[in-house]
Amino acid sequence: QDPKIAAPRIRKYIEWRASNSYGLDHPIREISIETAGIREQIATGKCYILTNKDKQGRPVCVVHVRRHDPAAQSKDELTRFGVYILETAEKMLEGTADPEKEKLLIIFDLGSVAMSNIDYAAAKRIIYMLTYFYPERMGATLLLSAPTLFSVAWPVIRPWLHPNTQEKIHFVKPDQLSRFIDPQAMPAIWGGEDTTEYFKDD
């Protein structure tokens, strides 16, 4: 990356991590499971990190969109949770010379989603955060089991993504997940062998 471009981005990243944004009374870099609202967000089962990594050795973040109620928390609370998930995933990175192992696989499970679950304001903020503060972390994003109604939301969300990011996004069905995750590492809800109880289903 061009040093003239990278240096300002690094400064902005450091300043962001040192700031008390998103309603915090401490720096963003100190967000933990004890931060206000984090435990409540975890309890919804809307987002978690798989125990196992994908075929390329990347941590896997899963988001069950149908379990998200935009009215149940503030945008700041949801952003704090997003930072917590991303920071937790980063701690799983191996620090190897393989650049692919320094990235994340993100799965948005859109099965049974309703328009009431789509949170445009939160999506825009998370996209901004990924773009400017975690720019090299997204290896791929899978949009799993997208229903027909998502065709209404996608044209709104897609322009917010950088063209390079758009190329990393794939619409997939459950039987295509094996291209990315071994059966032993795949959650049982998608036909895999991982029986970890990541959340209690409704």
Tab-separated table of C-alpha atoms in Angstrom:
chain	number	residue	atom	x	y	z
A	1	GLN	CA	0.000	0.000	0.000
A	2	ASP	CA	1.160	3.549	-0.805
A	3	PRO	CA	2.761	4.998	2.381
A	4	LYS	CA	1.185	8.384	1.603
A	5	ILE	CA	-2.235	6.733	1.809
A	6	ALA	CA	-1.437	4.292	4.597
A	7	ALA	CA	0.026	6.801	7.079
A	8	PRO	CA	-3.115	8.966	7.418
A	9	ARG	CA	-5.280	5.850	7.723
A	10	ILE	CA	-3.086	4.486	10.511
A	11	ARG	CA	-3.262	7.811	12.364
A	12	LYS	CA	-7.052	7.857	11.971
A	13	TYR	CA	-7.247	4.271	13.247
A	14	ILE	CA	-5.131	5.056	16.325
A	15	GLU	CA	-7.198	8.169	17.069
A	16	TRP	CA	-10.424	6.171	16.670
A	17	ARG	CA	-9.292	3.446	19.083
A	18	ALA	CA	-8.320	6.104	21.631
A	19	SER	CA	-11.644	7.950	21.360
A	20	ASN	CA	-14.699	7.628	23.595
A	21	SER	CA	-17.104	7.284	20.661
A	22	TYR	CA	-20.395	5.339	20.657
A	23	GLY	CA	-21.430	6.495	24.145
A	24	LEU	CA	-18.406	4.980	25.899
A	25	ASP	CA	-16.827	6.285	29.091
A	26	HIS	CA	-13.524	4.648	28.127
A	27	PRO	CA	-11.485	4.303	24.886
A	28	ILE	CA	-12.777	2.044	22.132
A	29	ARG	CA	-9.650	-0.120	22.477
A	30	GLU	CA	-10.856	-1.137	25.959
A	31	ILE	CA	-14.191	-2.563	24.807
A	32	SER	CA	-14.708	-5.950	26.452
A	33	ILE	CA	-17.466	-8.340	27.473
A	34	GLU	CA	-17.956	-6.083	30.524
A	35	THR	CA	-18.791	-3.060	28.356
A	36	ALA	CA	-22.402	-1.909	28.687
A	37	GLY	CA	-24.760	-3.907	26.472
A	38	ILE	CA	-22.263	-6.524	25.243
A	39	ARG	CA	-23.619	-9.425	27.303
A	40	GLU	CA	-27.173	-8.543	26.271
A	41	GLN	CA	-26.196	-8.582	22.602
A	42	ILE	CA	-24.414	-11.927	22.985
A	43	ALA	CA	-27.538	-13.393	24.607
A	44	THR	CA	-29.608	-12.685	21.483
A	45	GLY	CA	-27.539	-15.202	19.501
A	46	LYS	CA	-27.499	-12.793	16.581
A	47	CYS	CA	-23.728	-12.855	16.162
A	48	TYR	CA	-20.863	-15.069	17.320
A	49	ILE	CA	-17.550	-16.535	16.234
A	50	LEU	CA	-17.284	-20.210	15.330
A	51	THR	CA	-15.055	-22.448	17.423
A	52	ASN	CA	-13.272	-23.632	14.277
A	53	LYS	CA	-11.770	-21.701	11.390
A	54	ASP	CA	-12.565	-21.998	7.691
A	55	LYS	CA	-10.580	-23.925	5.079
A	56	GLN	CA	-8.092	-21.082	4.719
A	57	GLY	CA	-7.480	-20.798	8.444
A	58	ARG	CA	-9.621	-17.676	8.899
A	59	PRO	CA	-11.853	-16.991	11.935
A	60	VAL	CA	-15.552	-17.191	11.008
A	61	CYS	CA	-18.017	-14.557	12.223
A	62	VAL	CA	-21.681	-15.528	11.900
A	63	VAL	CA	-24.587	-13.068	11.889
A	64	HIS	CA	-28.170	-14.391	12.066
A	65	VAL	CA	-30.061	-11.412	10.699
A	66	ARG	CA	-33.478	-12.780	11.674
A	67	ARG	CA	-32.443	-12.559	15.332
A	68	HIS	CA	-31.796	-8.814	15.084
A	69	ASP	CA	-34.463	-6.353	16.215
A	70	PRO	CA	-33.370	-2.834	15.199
A	71	ALA	CA	-35.557	-1.308	17.922
A	72	ALA	CA	-34.074	-3.399	20.753
A	73	GLN	CA	-30.873	-1.359	21.142
A	74	SER	CA	-29.319	1.931	20.120
A	75	LYS	CA	-27.038	2.229	17.114
A	76	ASP	CA	-24.162	2.952	19.504
A	77	GLU	CA	-24.816	-0.213	21.513
A	78	LEU	CA	-24.871	-2.297	18.353
A	79	THR	CA	-21.653	-0.648	17.147
A	80	ARG	CA	-19.915	-1.433	20.439
A	81	PHE	CA	-20.959	-5.052	19.990
A	82	GLY	CA	-19.622	-5.028	16.433
A	83	VAL	CA	-16.256	-3.774	17.677
A	84	TYR	CA	-16.232	-6.446	20.396
A	85	ILE	CA	-16.847	-9.224	17.836
A	86	LEU	CA	-14.200	-7.926	15.427
A	87	GLU	CA	-11.614	-7.438	18.167
A	88	THR	CA	-12.310	-10.935	19.516
A	89	ALA	CA	-11.919	-12.392	16.012
A	90	GLU	CA	-8.649	-10.505	15.530
A	91	LYS	CA	-7.219	-12.197	18.619
A	92	MET	CA	-7.716	-15.523	16.811
A	93	LEU	CA	-5.485	-14.497	13.917
A	94	GLU	CA	-2.271	-16.463	13.705
A	95	GLY	CA	0.199	-13.727	12.883
A	96	THR	CA	1.652	-15.806	10.053
A	97	ALA	CA	3.219	-14.714	6.784
A	98	ASP	CA	0.141	-16.007	4.955
A	99	PRO	CA	-2.015	-12.904	4.325
A	100	GLU	CA	-5.168	-15.010	3.902
A	101	LYS	CA	-4.870	-16.273	7.471
A	102	GLU	CA	-4.888	-12.668	8.646
A	103	LYS	CA	-8.418	-12.132	7.343
A	104	LEU	CA	-11.941	-13.057	8.405
A	105	LEU	CA	-14.816	-14.949	6.834
A	106	ILE	CA	-18.138	-13.285	7.655
A	107	ILE	CA	-21.425	-15.125	7.116
A	108	PHE	CA	-24.726	-13.266	7.128
A	109	ASP	CA	-27.422	-15.895	7.535
A	110	LEU	CA	-30.480	-14.382	5.852
A	111	GLY	CA	-32.711	-17.414	6.284
A	112	SER	CA	-36.233	-16.554	7.503
A	113	VAL	CA	-35.350	-12.861	7.552
A	114	ALA	CA	-38.115	-10.239	7.431
A	115	MET	CA	-37.876	-6.608	6.325
A	116	SER	CA	-38.299	-5.650	9.990
A	117	ASN	CA	-34.881	-7.250	10.666
A	118	ILE	CA	-33.068	-5.113	8.095
A	119	ASP	CA	-31.253	-2.271	9.868
A	120	TYR	CA	-29.959	0.199	7.270
A	121	ALA	CA	-28.482	2.654	9.790
A	122	ALA	CA	-26.503	-0.067	11.549
A	123	ALA	CA	-25.401	-1.601	8.246
A	124	LYS	CA	-24.068	1.736	7.028
A	125	ARG	CA	-22.091	2.311	10.232
A	126	ILE	CA	-20.638	-1.209	10.289
A	127	ILE	CA	-19.634	-0.921	6.628
A	128	TYR	CA	-17.894	2.387	7.371
A	129	MET	CA	-16.094	0.839	10.329
A	130	LEU	CA	-14.942	-2.191	8.313
A	131	THR	CA	-13.817	0.035	5.442
A	132	TYR	CA	-11.780	2.556	7.432
A	133	PHE	CA	-10.723	0.768	10.621
A	134	TYR	CA	-10.495	-2.899	9.554
A	135	PRO	CA	-9.786	-2.460	5.818
A	136	GLU	CA	-7.702	-5.584	5.238
A	137	ARG	CA	-9.567	-7.940	7.552
A	138	MET	CA	-12.448	-9.107	5.384
A	139	GLY	CA	-11.378	-12.088	3.320
A	140	ALA	CA	-14.891	-12.929	2.138
A	141	THR	CA	-18.504	-12.314	3.110
A	142	LEU	CA	-21.216	-14.875	2.407
A	143	LEU	CA	-24.870	-13.885	2.116
A	144	LEU	CA	-26.495	-17.187	3.004
A	145	SER	CA	-30.024	-18.220	2.020
A	146	ALA	CA	-31.038	-14.741	0.878
A	147	PRO	CA	-34.832	-14.635	0.379
A	148	THR	CA	-36.510	-12.838	-2.501
A	149	LEU	CA	-37.348	-9.853	-0.308
A	150	PHE	CA	-33.624	-9.174	0.196
A	151	SER	CA	-33.571	-8.031	-3.429
A	152	VAL	CA	-35.235	-4.859	-2.113
A	153	ALA	CA	-32.559	-4.203	0.525
A	154	TRP	CA	-29.455	-5.188	-1.449
A	155	PRO	CA	-29.609	-2.346	-4.020
A	156	VAL	CA	-29.676	0.101	-1.099
A	157	ILE	CA	-26.745	-1.483	0.760
A	158	ARG	CA	-24.499	-2.413	-2.179
A	159	PRO	CA	-23.486	1.173	-3.198
A	160	TRP	CA	-22.117	1.763	0.326
A	161	LEU	CA	-19.486	-0.906	-0.297
A	162	HIS	CA	-16.138	-0.210	-1.941
A	163	PRO	CA	-15.853	-1.953	-5.353
A	164	ASN	CA	-13.049	-4.165	-3.990
A	165	THR	CA	-15.304	-5.194	-1.112
A	166	GLN	CA	-18.196	-5.954	-3.443
A	167	GLU	CA	-15.998	-8.509	-5.204
A	168	LYS	CA	-15.546	-10.379	-1.904
A	169	ILE	CA	-19.278	-10.865	-1.356
A	170	HIS	CA	-20.955	-14.092	-2.469
A	171	PHE	CA	-24.587	-15.201	-2.395
A	172	VAL	CA	-24.619	-18.850	-1.320
A	173	LYS	CA	-26.992	-21.645	-0.331
A	174	PRO	CA	-26.364	-24.025	2.600
A	175	ASP	CA	-25.093	-26.792	0.318
A	176	GLN	CA	-22.403	-24.419	-0.993
A	177	LEU	CA	-20.895	-23.652	2.415
A	178	SER	CA	-18.621	-26.682	2.125
A	179	ARG	CA	-16.587	-24.689	-0.418
A	180	PHE	CA	-15.505	-22.494	2.493
A	181	ILE	CA	-15.830	-24.585	5.675
A	182	ASP	CA	-15.005	-28.243	6.303
A	183	PRO	CA	-17.953	-30.385	7.506
A	184	GLN	CA	-16.248	-30.935	10.885
A	185	ALA	CA	-16.065	-27.161	11.432
A	186	MET	CA	-19.522	-26.335	10.095
A	187	PRO	CA	-22.388	-25.820	12.593
A	188	ALA	CA	-25.005	-28.566	12.699
A	189	ILE	CA	-27.734	-26.036	11.809
A	190	TRP	CA	-26.223	-25.961	8.319
A	191	GLY	CA	-25.679	-29.703	8.052
A	192	GLY	CA	-22.193	-29.803	9.548
A	193	GLU	CA	-20.704	-31.740	12.456
A	194	ASP	CA	-20.050	-28.859	14.880
A	195	THR	CA	-22.643	-29.338	17.642
A	196	THR	CA	-21.491	-26.362	19.739
A	197	GLU	CA	-24.523	-24.558	21.169
A	198	TYR	CA	-23.761	-21.016	20.052
A	199	PHE	CA	-27.236	-19.792	21.029
A	200	LYS	CA	-30.564	-21.125	22.281
A	201	ASP	CA	-32.998	-21.188	19.383
A	202	ASP	CA	-36.496	-19.752	19.671
